[in-house]
Amino acid sequence: DADDADWMAERPGKSRKNRIADADSATFSCEMCALSFISAAELAVHRHTAAHKAVVFVQMQEQAGISIHDASHRKNEKKSMHCRVCAQYFELKEELDAHRLTQTHKDAALRERKNSECVLCRKTFTSPDQLVEHKKGKWHKEREAQLAANAASAPPG
């Protein structure tokens, strides 16, 4: 792989086999892969290889109680459909589509849209969360400061 090519380019005349030591002469070990190396540098190179990273990934999944077989089944599980506006879940896309046509959903969407407008900046956002983020931003804060400065300098009236 690419890691091996880089290693061999830095060490002409040596093959990948030369970096792995005999069990008797090795002092640096990769506990995860059960391999031994003749130097700390060789062990460090090994830890960056795809082979080592794959072993670590599998062991982490096993520690979490997730086998690769189980993970492949989870990809195929049916995901429920979600209406973000109404915070409701539906098993079928058709049910979600039908829900979106109801007056209850349309009213909730209208309320959310009204709660997603920045009157000061004359901008409308797709969700209240985006409005909150907008109000934290530089553009909105500059507009607020400008409005406050104008109000402070205006004669009472």
PDB file of C-alpha atoms in Angstrom:
ATOM      1  CA  ASP A   1       0.000   0.000   0.000  1.00  0.00           C
ATOM      2  CA  ALA A   2       1.039   3.690  -0.014  1.00  0.00           C
ATOM      3  CA  ASP A   3       2.548   3.466   3.467  1.00  0.00           C
ATOM      4  CA  ASP A   4       4.788   0.612   2.349  1.00  0.00           C
ATOM      5  CA  ALA A   5       5.885   2.539  -0.749  1.00  0.00           C
ATOM      6  CA  ASP A   6       6.806   5.574   1.363  1.00  0.00           C
ATOM      7  CA  TRP A   7       8.732   3.396   3.798  1.00  0.00           C
ATOM      8  CA  MET A   8      10.631   1.635   1.028  1.00  0.00           C
ATOM      9  CA  ALA A   9      11.440   4.939  -0.723  1.00  0.00           C
ATOM     10  CA  GLU A  10      13.070   6.192   2.470  1.00  0.00           C
ATOM     11  CA  ARG A  11      15.029   2.938   2.895  1.00  0.00           C
ATOM     12  CA  PRO A  12      16.362   1.730  -0.476  1.00  0.00           C
ATOM     13  CA  GLY A  13      17.387  -1.908  -0.572  1.00  0.00           C
ATOM     14  CA  LYS A  14      15.048  -2.992   2.242  1.00  0.00           C
ATOM     15  CA  SER A  15      11.780  -4.812   1.790  1.00  0.00           C
ATOM     16  CA  ARG A  16       8.680  -4.777   3.981  1.00  0.00           C
ATOM     17  CA  LYS A  17       9.768  -8.093   5.516  1.00  0.00           C
ATOM     18  CA  ASN A  18      12.911  -6.459   6.916  1.00  0.00           C
ATOM     19  CA  ARG A  19      10.949  -4.090   9.126  1.00  0.00           C
ATOM     20  CA  ILE A  20       9.239  -6.897  11.057  1.00  0.00           C
ATOM     21  CA  ALA A  21      11.651  -8.475  13.517  1.00  0.00           C
ATOM     22  CA  ASP A  22      12.034 -12.016  14.737  1.00  0.00           C
ATOM     23  CA  ALA A  23      10.352 -12.590  18.082  1.00  0.00           C
ATOM     24  CA  ASP A  24      13.760 -13.127  19.712  1.00  0.00           C
ATOM     25  CA  SER A  25      15.373  -9.873  18.523  1.00  0.00           C
ATOM     26  CA  ALA A  26      12.319  -7.596  18.789  1.00  0.00           C
ATOM     27  CA  THR A  27      11.895  -5.106  21.559  1.00  0.00           C
ATOM     28  CA  PHE A  28       8.998  -3.071  20.127  1.00  0.00           C
ATOM     29  CA  SER A  29       5.604  -4.763  19.776  1.00  0.00           C
ATOM     30  CA  CYS A  30       2.204  -3.878  18.425  1.00  0.00           C
ATOM     31  CA  GLU A  31      -0.144  -5.509  20.927  1.00  0.00           C
ATOM     32  CA  MET A  32      -3.128  -5.044  18.604  1.00  0.00           C
ATOM     33  CA  CYS A  33      -1.632  -6.838  15.605  1.00  0.00           C
ATOM     34  CA  ALA A  34       0.688  -9.206  17.506  1.00  0.00           C
ATOM     35  CA  LEU A  35       3.687  -8.022  15.444  1.00  0.00           C
ATOM     36  CA  SER A  36       7.185  -7.146  16.673  1.00  0.00           C
ATOM     37  CA  PHE A  37       9.600  -4.538  15.300  1.00  0.00           C
ATOM     38  CA  ILE A  38      13.297  -3.839  15.701  1.00  0.00           C
ATOM     39  CA  SER A  39      12.869  -0.133  16.533  1.00  0.00           C
ATOM     40  CA  ALA A  40      10.348   2.350  17.867  1.00  0.00           C
ATOM     41  CA  ALA A  41      10.433   4.105  14.501  1.00  0.00           C
ATOM     42  CA  GLU A  42       9.387   0.923  12.698  1.00  0.00           C
ATOM     43  CA  LEU A  43       6.549   0.446  15.174  1.00  0.00           C
ATOM     44  CA  ALA A  44       5.451   4.046  14.576  1.00  0.00           C
ATOM     45  CA  VAL A  45       5.436   3.475  10.809  1.00  0.00           C
ATOM     46  CA  HIS A  46       3.369   0.322  11.310  1.00  0.00           C
ATOM     47  CA  ARG A  47       0.767   2.197  13.369  1.00  0.00           C
ATOM     48  CA  HIS A  48       0.041   4.404  10.342  1.00  0.00           C
ATOM     49  CA  THR A  49      -0.620   1.533   7.942  1.00  0.00           C
ATOM     50  CA  ALA A  50      -4.078   0.602   6.702  1.00  0.00           C
ATOM     51  CA  ALA A  51      -3.633  -2.929   8.047  1.00  0.00           C
ATOM     52  CA  HIS A  52      -3.052  -1.699  11.615  1.00  0.00           C
ATOM     53  CA  LYS A  53      -5.941   0.769  11.419  1.00  0.00           C
ATOM     54  CA  ALA A  54      -8.274  -2.009  10.227  1.00  0.00           C
ATOM     55  CA  VAL A  55      -7.330  -4.211  13.189  1.00  0.00           C
ATOM     56  CA  VAL A  56      -7.916  -1.302  15.602  1.00  0.00           C
ATOM     57  CA  PHE A  57     -11.307  -0.585  14.011  1.00  0.00           C
ATOM     58  CA  VAL A  58     -12.466  -4.197  14.380  1.00  0.00           C
ATOM     59  CA  GLN A  59     -11.264  -4.392  17.980  1.00  0.00           C
ATOM     60  CA  MET A  60     -13.045  -1.154  18.878  1.00  0.00           C
ATOM     61  CA  GLN A  61     -16.281  -2.482  17.407  1.00  0.00           C
ATOM     62  CA  GLU A  62     -15.897  -5.717  19.351  1.00  0.00           C
ATOM     63  CA  GLN A  63     -15.328  -3.791  22.581  1.00  0.00           C
ATOM     64  CA  ALA A  64     -18.477  -1.799  21.879  1.00  0.00           C
ATOM     65  CA  GLY A  65     -20.360  -5.056  21.291  1.00  0.00           C
ATOM     66  CA  ILE A  66     -20.865  -4.431  17.581  1.00  0.00           C
ATOM     67  CA  SER A  67     -19.616  -7.011  15.154  1.00  0.00           C
ATOM     68  CA  ILE A  68     -19.064  -6.162  11.500  1.00  0.00           C
ATOM     69  CA  HIS A  69     -21.852  -8.630  10.733  1.00  0.00           C
ATOM     70  CA  ASP A  70     -24.249  -6.785  13.071  1.00  0.00           C
ATOM     71  CA  ALA A  71     -23.249  -3.419  11.600  1.00  0.00           C
ATOM     72  CA  SER A  72     -24.051  -4.659   8.074  1.00  0.00           C
ATOM     73  CA  HIS A  73     -27.585  -5.558   9.199  1.00  0.00           C
ATOM     74  CA  ARG A  74     -28.123  -2.134  10.746  1.00  0.00           C
ATOM     75  CA  LYS A  75     -27.524  -0.505   7.369  1.00  0.00           C
ATOM     76  CA  ASN A  76     -30.522  -2.415   6.006  1.00  0.00           C
ATOM     77  CA  GLU A  77     -32.905  -1.552   8.832  1.00  0.00           C
ATOM     78  CA  LYS A  78     -35.940   0.426   7.783  1.00  0.00           C
ATOM     79  CA  LYS A  79     -35.605   4.009   8.931  1.00  0.00           C
ATOM     80  CA  SER A  80     -38.695   5.801  10.148  1.00  0.00           C
ATOM     81  CA  MET A  81     -39.772   8.973   8.383  1.00  0.00           C
ATOM     82  CA  HIS A  82     -39.665  12.149  10.478  1.00  0.00           C
ATOM     83  CA  CYS A  83     -41.559  15.432  10.285  1.00  0.00           C
ATOM     84  CA  ARG A  84     -39.149  17.954  11.814  1.00  0.00           C
ATOM     85  CA  VAL A  85     -41.835  20.652  12.043  1.00  0.00           C
ATOM     86  CA  CYS A  86     -44.320  18.571  14.049  1.00  0.00           C
ATOM     87  CA  ALA A  87     -41.804  16.211  15.676  1.00  0.00           C
ATOM     88  CA  GLN A  88     -43.765  13.156  14.530  1.00  0.00           C
ATOM     89  CA  TYR A  89     -42.513   9.864  13.108  1.00  0.00           C
ATOM     90  CA  PHE A  90     -44.089   7.745  10.374  1.00  0.00           C
ATOM     91  CA  GLU A  91     -43.187   4.273   9.150  1.00  0.00           C
ATOM     92  CA  LEU A  92     -43.866   4.989   5.491  1.00  0.00           C
ATOM     93  CA  LYS A  93     -42.938   7.901   3.261  1.00  0.00           C
ATOM     94  CA  GLU A  94     -46.521   7.966   1.990  1.00  0.00           C
ATOM     95  CA  GLU A  95     -47.757   8.547   5.558  1.00  0.00           C
ATOM     96  CA  LEU A  96     -45.335  11.437   5.963  1.00  0.00           C
ATOM     97  CA  ASP A  97     -46.415  12.908   2.632  1.00  0.00           C
ATOM     98  CA  ALA A  98     -50.086  12.646   3.665  1.00  0.00           C
ATOM     99  CA  HIS A  99     -49.278  14.280   7.016  1.00  0.00           C
ATOM    100  CA  ARG A 100     -47.637  17.222   5.257  1.00  0.00           C
ATOM    101  CA  LEU A 101     -50.918  17.891   3.443  1.00  0.00           C
ATOM    102  CA  THR A 102     -52.912  18.221   6.679  1.00  0.00           C
ATOM    103  CA  GLN A 103     -53.968  21.602   8.037  1.00  0.00           C
ATOM    104  CA  THR A 104     -52.277  20.814  11.347  1.00  0.00           C
ATOM    105  CA  HIS A 105     -48.899  20.466   9.619  1.00  0.00           C
ATOM    106  CA  LYS A 106     -49.453  23.538   7.445  1.00  0.00           C
ATOM    107  CA  ASP A 107     -50.317  25.641  10.520  1.00  0.00           C
ATOM    108  CA  ALA A 108     -47.248  24.390  12.382  1.00  0.00           C
ATOM    109  CA  ALA A 109     -45.056  25.134   9.350  1.00  0.00           C
ATOM    110  CA  LEU A 110     -46.472  28.665   9.134  1.00  0.00           C
ATOM    111  CA  ARG A 111     -45.794  29.254  12.854  1.00  0.00           C
ATOM    112  CA  GLU A 112     -42.269  27.955  12.429  1.00  0.00           C
ATOM    113  CA  ARG A 113     -41.698  30.178   9.400  1.00  0.00           C
ATOM    114  CA  LYS A 114     -42.841  33.239  11.388  1.00  0.00           C
ATOM    115  CA  ASN A 115     -40.504  32.201  14.199  1.00  0.00           C
ATOM    116  CA  SER A 116     -37.668  31.978  11.660  1.00  0.00           C
ATOM    117  CA  GLU A 117     -37.656  35.563  10.427  1.00  0.00           C
ATOM    118  CA  CYS A 118     -35.131  38.219  11.388  1.00  0.00           C
ATOM    119  CA  VAL A 119     -37.051  41.466  11.030  1.00  0.00           C
ATOM    120  CA  LEU A 120     -33.929  43.554  11.628  1.00  0.00           C
ATOM    121  CA  CYS A 121     -31.977  41.994   8.736  1.00  0.00           C
ATOM    122  CA  ARG A 122     -35.060  41.201   6.624  1.00  0.00           C
ATOM    123  CA  LYS A 123     -34.067  37.551   6.272  1.00  0.00           C
ATOM    124  CA  THR A 124     -36.115  34.360   6.573  1.00  0.00           C
ATOM    125  CA  PHE A 125     -34.574  31.065   7.622  1.00  0.00           C
ATOM    126  CA  THR A 126     -35.799  27.505   7.171  1.00  0.00           C
ATOM    127  CA  SER A 127     -35.807  26.780  10.897  1.00  0.00           C
ATOM    128  CA  PRO A 128     -35.740  28.610  14.230  1.00  0.00           C
ATOM    129  CA  ASP A 129     -32.329  27.031  14.892  1.00  0.00           C
ATOM    130  CA  GLN A 130     -30.898  28.794  11.849  1.00  0.00           C
ATOM    131  CA  LEU A 131     -32.333  32.088  13.109  1.00  0.00           C
ATOM    132  CA  VAL A 132     -30.619  31.568  16.473  1.00  0.00           C
ATOM    133  CA  GLU A 133     -27.305  30.919  14.693  1.00  0.00           C
ATOM    134  CA  HIS A 134     -27.847  33.991  12.502  1.00  0.00           C
ATOM    135  CA  LYS A 135     -28.361  36.185  15.569  1.00  0.00           C
ATOM    136  CA  LYS A 136     -24.975  35.021  16.906  1.00  0.00           C
ATOM    137  CA  GLY A 137     -23.280  36.094  13.683  1.00  0.00           C
ATOM    138  CA  LYS A 138     -21.251  39.166  12.828  1.00  0.00           C
ATOM    139  CA  TRP A 139     -23.714  40.570  10.257  1.00  0.00           C
ATOM    140  CA  HIS A 140     -26.668  40.566  12.660  1.00  0.00           C
ATOM    141  CA  LYS A 141     -24.640  41.971  15.555  1.00  0.00           C
ATOM    142  CA  GLU A 142     -23.364  44.809  13.351  1.00  0.00           C
ATOM    143  CA  ARG A 143     -26.959  45.650  12.367  1.00  0.00           C
ATOM    144  CA  GLU A 144     -28.005  45.623  16.043  1.00  0.00           C
ATOM    145  CA  ALA A 145     -25.131  47.933  16.989  1.00  0.00           C
ATOM    146  CA  GLN A 146     -25.962  50.265  14.110  1.00  0.00           C
ATOM    147  CA  LEU A 147     -29.626  50.393  15.165  1.00  0.00           C
ATOM    148  CA  ALA A 148     -28.665  51.057  18.801  1.00  0.00           C
ATOM    149  CA  ALA A 149     -26.264  53.834  17.747  1.00  0.00           C
ATOM    150  CA  ASN A 150     -28.962  55.441  15.585  1.00  0.00           C
ATOM    151  CA  ALA A 151     -31.471  55.254  18.415  1.00  0.00           C
ATOM    152  CA  ALA A 152     -29.008  56.791  20.899  1.00  0.00           C
ATOM    153  CA  SER A 153     -28.134  59.707  18.585  1.00  0.00           C
ATOM    154  CA  ALA A 154     -31.738  60.467  17.606  1.00  0.00           C
ATOM    155  CA  PRO A 155     -33.398  63.316  19.462  1.00  0.00           C
ATOM    156  CA  PRO A 156     -36.197  62.242  21.791  1.00  0.00           C
ATOM    157  CA  GLY A 157     -39.438  62.768  20.225  1.00  0.00           C
TER     158      GLY A 157
END
